[in-house]
Amino acid sequence: MNIWYWAGAIVLLGYSVIPTYTAKLLHRVRRKRTGNTLYLTFDDGPDLLYTPQLLQLLARYDIKASFFVVAQFAKQNPALIQRMQDEGHLVGVHGLAHKNGMLQTPWQAYSDFQEARQTMRHLGVNVKYIRPPWGHWNLISVHQMHRAGMKPMLWDVMAQDWSAGETAESIQRKLLRRTTGGSIICLHDGRGKDEAPARTIAALRKTIPLWLERGYRFDTVDHYENKTDS
C-alpha cells in the first residue's frame, strides 16, 4: 500500500465517514425511548403505483406520516406531493437522485443538494427535514443542510423491506419485534427489489391494527423533538 492509498483513506475519513457516524451517534444520544407515539417514515418515493396505495391505507386509519422523497421522482409526480401535503403528511427530501454521499465529489454533493431543494420549492414544499440516502453524509451536505436551516432525521427501526428476500410476513415480524414507543420507523414506498413496496404495504395492512391495539399512536417527525408523552 503506497502513500496515495493512505492519503485517500484519510480524505474519505474526514470527508464522509466521520460526518456520517457522528450524525448516527448524535441521533442515538437524542433518541426518545418512551411514550406511545410511533413515527412512520417512508423513503425513495413517490411512486405512481405504490404511493397512492400507501396514502389510502394511512388515510383509512387517519395516520400522519413523513415522506422523504427523491426530488427527481417528486418532480415526475407533483400531484402526489400535493396530496401528501393536503392530507397532513410531512414532506422531507432524500436527495436529488438517490446518490451515495460517500461517493460524491464536493461539487456533486453541492449540486445535488441545491437542485433537490430548488425542485422541492417549485413543487410548493419548503423542506425542513432531510434524510440522506443510506444515511451517508459528507462535509458539503452537512454544511449545506445547516446553511439552509434544515434538520437531519435518521431512524431507529428498519425491516429491510427493500430486499427481494423479505415477505410481508417477515417485514411484519421485524416491525412488531423492533418497534417501541418513540421509534422512528424507516420503510420504503419506492424503488426496492422485485416490487418491494407492495410487500411493505401488505405488511402495514396487518401491522397497523396491531399497533393500534397496543395503544400506539402516530405523528410526523417535526413533532419528535418536543414530544413529552409517556
Short mmCIF file of C-alpha atoms in Angstrom, two decimals:
data_model
loop_
_atom_site.label_atom_id
_atom_site.label_comp_id
_atom_site.label_asym_id
_atom_site.label_seq_id
_atom_site.Cartn_x
_atom_site.Cartn_y
_atom_site.Cartn_z
CA MET A 1 0.00 0.00 0.00
CA ASN A 2 1.50 3.33 -1.01
CA ILE A 3 1.14 6.83 0.31
CA TRP A 4 -1.70 7.63 -2.10
CA TYR A 5 -3.82 4.83 -0.65
CA TRP A 6 -3.41 6.20 2.85
CA ALA A 7 -3.94 9.76 1.72
CA GLY A 8 -7.20 8.73 0.05
CA ALA A 9 -8.33 6.85 3.13
CA ILE A 10 -7.65 9.85 5.34
CA VAL A 11 -9.52 12.18 2.99
CA LEU A 12 -12.53 9.83 2.87
CA LEU A 13 -12.50 9.51 6.66
CA GLY A 14 -12.68 13.26 7.16
CA TYR A 15 -14.96 13.96 4.20
CA SER A 16 -17.72 11.41 4.81
CA VAL A 17 -17.08 8.66 7.36
CA ILE A 18 -16.70 10.94 10.37
CA PRO A 19 -19.72 13.15 9.45
CA THR A 20 -21.84 10.05 8.83
CA TYR A 21 -21.06 8.28 12.08
CA THR A 22 -21.15 11.49 14.11
CA ALA A 23 -24.70 12.05 12.87
CA LYS A 24 -25.67 8.48 13.76
CA LEU A 25 -24.16 8.83 17.24
CA LEU A 26 -25.99 12.10 17.87
CA HIS A 27 -29.24 10.51 16.78
CA ARG A 28 -28.73 7.63 19.22
CA VAL A 29 -27.98 10.05 22.07
CA ARG A 30 -31.09 12.12 21.35
CA ARG A 31 -33.36 9.16 20.75
CA LYS A 32 -36.61 9.11 22.73
CA ARG A 33 -37.26 5.63 24.09
CA THR A 34 -40.51 6.30 25.93
CA GLY A 35 -44.06 7.26 25.10
CA ASN A 36 -46.70 5.68 22.94
CA THR A 37 -46.02 7.56 19.70
CA LEU A 38 -44.56 5.97 16.57
CA TYR A 39 -43.15 7.91 13.65
CA LEU A 40 -43.75 6.20 10.31
CA THR A 41 -41.36 7.47 7.64
CA PHE A 42 -41.07 6.44 4.01
CA ASP A 43 -38.10 6.82 1.67
CA ASP A 44 -37.41 6.53 -2.06
CA GLY A 45 -40.77 7.67 -3.42
CA PRO A 46 -43.03 8.94 -4.64
CA ASP A 47 -44.03 6.06 -6.86
CA LEU A 48 -47.04 6.41 -9.14
CA LEU A 49 -48.25 2.87 -8.39
CA TYR A 50 -47.43 2.32 -4.73
CA THR A 51 -47.55 5.73 -3.05
CA PRO A 52 -51.30 6.20 -3.72
CA GLN A 53 -51.99 2.78 -2.19
CA LEU A 54 -49.96 3.73 0.87
CA LEU A 55 -51.69 7.10 1.22
CA GLN A 56 -55.06 5.37 1.02
CA LEU A 57 -54.04 2.96 3.78
CA LEU A 58 -52.80 5.77 6.02
CA ALA A 59 -55.99 7.75 5.42
CA ARG A 60 -58.09 4.76 6.48
CA TYR A 61 -56.57 4.97 9.95
CA ASP A 62 -56.08 8.76 9.98
CA ILE A 63 -52.31 8.28 10.34
CA LYS A 64 -49.94 11.12 9.51
CA ALA A 65 -46.54 10.03 8.26
CA SER A 66 -43.34 11.60 6.96
CA PHE A 67 -42.17 11.11 3.38
CA PHE A 68 -38.52 11.61 2.46
CA VAL A 69 -38.85 11.89 -1.28
CA VAL A 70 -36.30 11.65 -4.06
CA ALA A 71 -36.58 15.06 -5.71
CA GLN A 72 -36.42 13.74 -9.28
CA PHE A 73 -39.27 11.33 -8.55
CA ALA A 74 -41.21 14.14 -6.87
CA LYS A 75 -40.80 16.28 -9.99
CA GLN A 76 -42.34 13.46 -12.04
CA ASN A 77 -45.30 13.12 -9.65
CA PRO A 78 -46.30 16.61 -8.47
CA ALA A 79 -49.89 15.56 -7.76
CA LEU A 80 -48.69 13.02 -5.22
CA ILE A 81 -46.58 15.64 -3.44
CA GLN A 82 -49.59 17.92 -3.27
CA ARG A 83 -51.75 15.08 -1.99
CA MET A 84 -49.24 14.30 0.77
CA GLN A 85 -49.39 17.89 1.94
CA ASP A 86 -53.17 18.15 1.60
CA GLU A 87 -53.59 15.04 3.75
CA GLY A 88 -51.36 16.35 6.53
CA HIS A 89 -48.17 14.39 5.93
CA LEU A 90 -44.71 15.88 6.27
CA VAL A 91 -42.60 16.02 3.12
CA GLY A 92 -38.83 15.95 3.51
CA VAL A 93 -36.10 15.33 0.97
CA HIS A 94 -33.99 12.23 0.30
CA GLY A 95 -31.58 13.66 -2.21
CA LEU A 96 -31.94 14.57 -5.85
CA ALA A 97 -31.42 11.14 -7.42
CA HIS A 98 -30.60 8.80 -4.51
CA LYS A 99 -26.83 9.08 -4.75
CA ASN A 100 -24.49 7.85 -2.02
CA GLY A 101 -22.93 10.83 -0.24
CA MET A 102 -19.74 8.89 0.43
CA LEU A 103 -19.15 8.57 -3.31
CA GLN A 104 -19.95 12.14 -4.35
CA THR A 105 -17.33 14.74 -5.12
CA PRO A 106 -17.77 18.06 -3.28
CA TRP A 107 -19.18 19.64 -6.43
CA GLN A 108 -21.61 16.76 -6.97
CA ALA A 109 -22.76 16.98 -3.36
CA TYR A 110 -23.29 20.73 -3.63
CA SER A 111 -25.16 20.46 -6.91
CA ASP A 112 -27.31 17.57 -5.65
CA PHE A 113 -28.39 19.49 -2.56
CA GLN A 114 -29.13 22.75 -4.36
CA GLU A 115 -31.06 21.16 -7.22
CA ALA A 116 -33.06 18.95 -4.85
CA ARG A 117 -34.02 21.93 -2.72
CA GLN A 118 -34.94 24.03 -5.75
CA THR A 119 -37.04 21.21 -7.19
CA MET A 120 -38.99 20.88 -3.96
CA ARG A 121 -39.53 24.64 -3.78
CA HIS A 122 -41.01 24.59 -7.28
CA LEU A 123 -43.39 21.89 -6.05
CA GLY A 124 -44.51 24.14 -3.20
CA VAL A 125 -42.58 22.36 -0.44
CA ASN A 126 -40.46 24.33 2.00
CA VAL A 127 -38.30 21.42 3.11
CA LYS A 128 -37.26 21.45 6.76
CA TYR A 129 -36.03 17.86 7.17
CA ILE A 130 -33.50 15.84 5.21
CA ARG A 131 -32.52 12.19 5.25
CA PRO A 132 -29.54 11.32 3.02
CA PRO A 133 -29.62 8.06 1.04
CA TRP A 134 -28.25 5.22 3.17
CA GLY A 135 -27.75 7.75 5.95
CA HIS A 136 -24.42 8.77 4.42
CA TRP A 137 -23.38 12.38 4.88
CA ASN A 138 -20.37 14.31 3.66
CA LEU A 139 -18.93 17.66 4.72
CA ILE A 140 -20.62 19.52 1.87
CA SER A 141 -24.09 18.10 2.51
CA VAL A 142 -23.77 18.81 6.25
CA HIS A 143 -22.68 22.39 5.55
CA GLN A 144 -25.49 22.96 3.05
CA MET A 145 -28.06 21.48 5.44
CA HIS A 146 -27.09 23.84 8.24
CA ARG A 147 -26.84 26.81 5.91
CA ALA A 148 -30.38 26.14 4.67
CA GLY A 149 -31.74 25.82 8.21
CA MET A 150 -32.74 22.20 7.65
CA LYS A 151 -32.58 19.38 10.19
CA PRO A 152 -31.35 15.79 9.78
CA MET A 153 -33.71 12.92 10.51
CA LEU A 154 -32.39 9.37 10.67
CA TRP A 155 -34.25 6.32 12.02
CA ASP A 156 -34.36 3.74 14.81
CA VAL A 157 -36.12 0.82 13.10
CA MET A 158 -35.69 -0.80 9.71
CA ALA A 159 -37.23 -4.00 8.41
CA GLN A 160 -35.09 -4.46 5.27
CA ASP A 161 -38.30 -4.02 3.30
CA TRP A 162 -36.39 -3.10 0.12
CA SER A 163 -34.96 -6.62 -0.14
CA ALA A 164 -36.26 -9.28 -2.50
CA GLY A 165 -35.69 -11.80 0.28
CA GLU A 166 -38.31 -10.26 2.55
CA THR A 167 -42.00 -11.14 2.59
CA ALA A 168 -44.92 -9.21 4.03
CA GLU A 169 -44.87 -11.64 6.95
CA SER A 170 -41.16 -11.22 7.67
CA ILE A 171 -41.46 -7.43 7.47
CA GLN A 172 -44.36 -7.54 9.91
CA ARG A 173 -42.42 -9.72 12.36
CA LYS A 174 -39.47 -7.34 12.31
CA LEU A 175 -41.68 -4.29 12.80
CA LEU A 176 -43.50 -5.79 15.76
CA ARG A 177 -40.30 -7.06 17.36
CA ARG A 178 -38.15 -3.98 16.84
CA THR A 179 -40.61 -1.17 17.48
CA THR A 180 -41.03 0.53 20.85
CA GLY A 181 -42.53 3.82 21.95
CA GLY A 182 -40.76 6.72 20.31
CA SER A 183 -39.42 4.68 17.38
CA ILE A 184 -38.76 6.37 14.06
CA ILE A 185 -39.57 3.63 11.56
CA CYS A 186 -37.96 3.71 8.12
CA LEU A 187 -39.85 1.98 5.31
CA HIS A 188 -39.96 2.48 1.55
CA ASP A 189 -42.71 3.40 -0.90
CA GLY A 190 -40.43 3.40 -3.96
CA ARG A 191 -37.55 1.53 -5.59
CA GLY A 192 -36.58 -1.77 -3.90
CA LYS A 193 -36.20 -5.26 -5.34
CA ASP A 194 -38.97 -7.14 -7.18
CA GLU A 195 -41.85 -4.78 -6.41
CA ALA A 196 -40.74 -4.47 -2.79
CA PRO A 197 -43.15 -1.62 -1.87
CA ALA A 198 -46.09 -3.96 -2.46
CA ARG A 199 -44.82 -6.20 0.33
CA THR A 200 -44.31 -3.21 2.60
CA ILE A 201 -47.89 -2.07 2.12
CA ALA A 202 -49.18 -5.61 2.67
CA ALA A 203 -47.20 -5.80 5.92
CA LEU A 204 -48.59 -2.48 7.11
CA ARG A 205 -52.16 -3.57 6.41
CA LYS A 206 -51.65 -6.30 9.03
CA THR A 207 -49.36 -4.41 11.40
CA ILE A 208 -51.12 -1.06 11.83
CA PRO A 209 -54.21 -2.60 13.53
CA LEU A 210 -51.92 -4.48 15.93
CA TRP A 211 -50.00 -1.31 16.77
CA LEU A 212 -53.28 0.47 17.45
CA GLU A 213 -54.43 -2.38 19.68
CA ARG A 214 -51.22 -1.97 21.66
CA GLY A 215 -52.06 1.67 22.29
CA TYR A 216 -49.67 3.29 19.87
CA ARG A 217 -50.49 6.49 18.03
CA PHE A 218 -48.69 8.14 15.15
CA ASP A 219 -47.19 11.53 14.36
CA THR A 220 -44.87 13.30 11.95
CA VAL A 221 -41.19 13.81 12.70
CA ASP A 222 -41.46 17.58 13.10
CA HIS A 223 -43.14 16.83 16.46
CA TYR A 224 -40.47 14.33 17.51
CA GLU A 225 -38.03 16.68 19.21
CA ASN A 226 -40.60 18.24 21.52
CA LYS A 227 -42.58 15.11 22.32
CA THR A 228 -43.17 14.70 26.06
CA ASP A 229 -45.83 11.99 26.23
CA SER A 230 -45.26 8.95 28.45
#
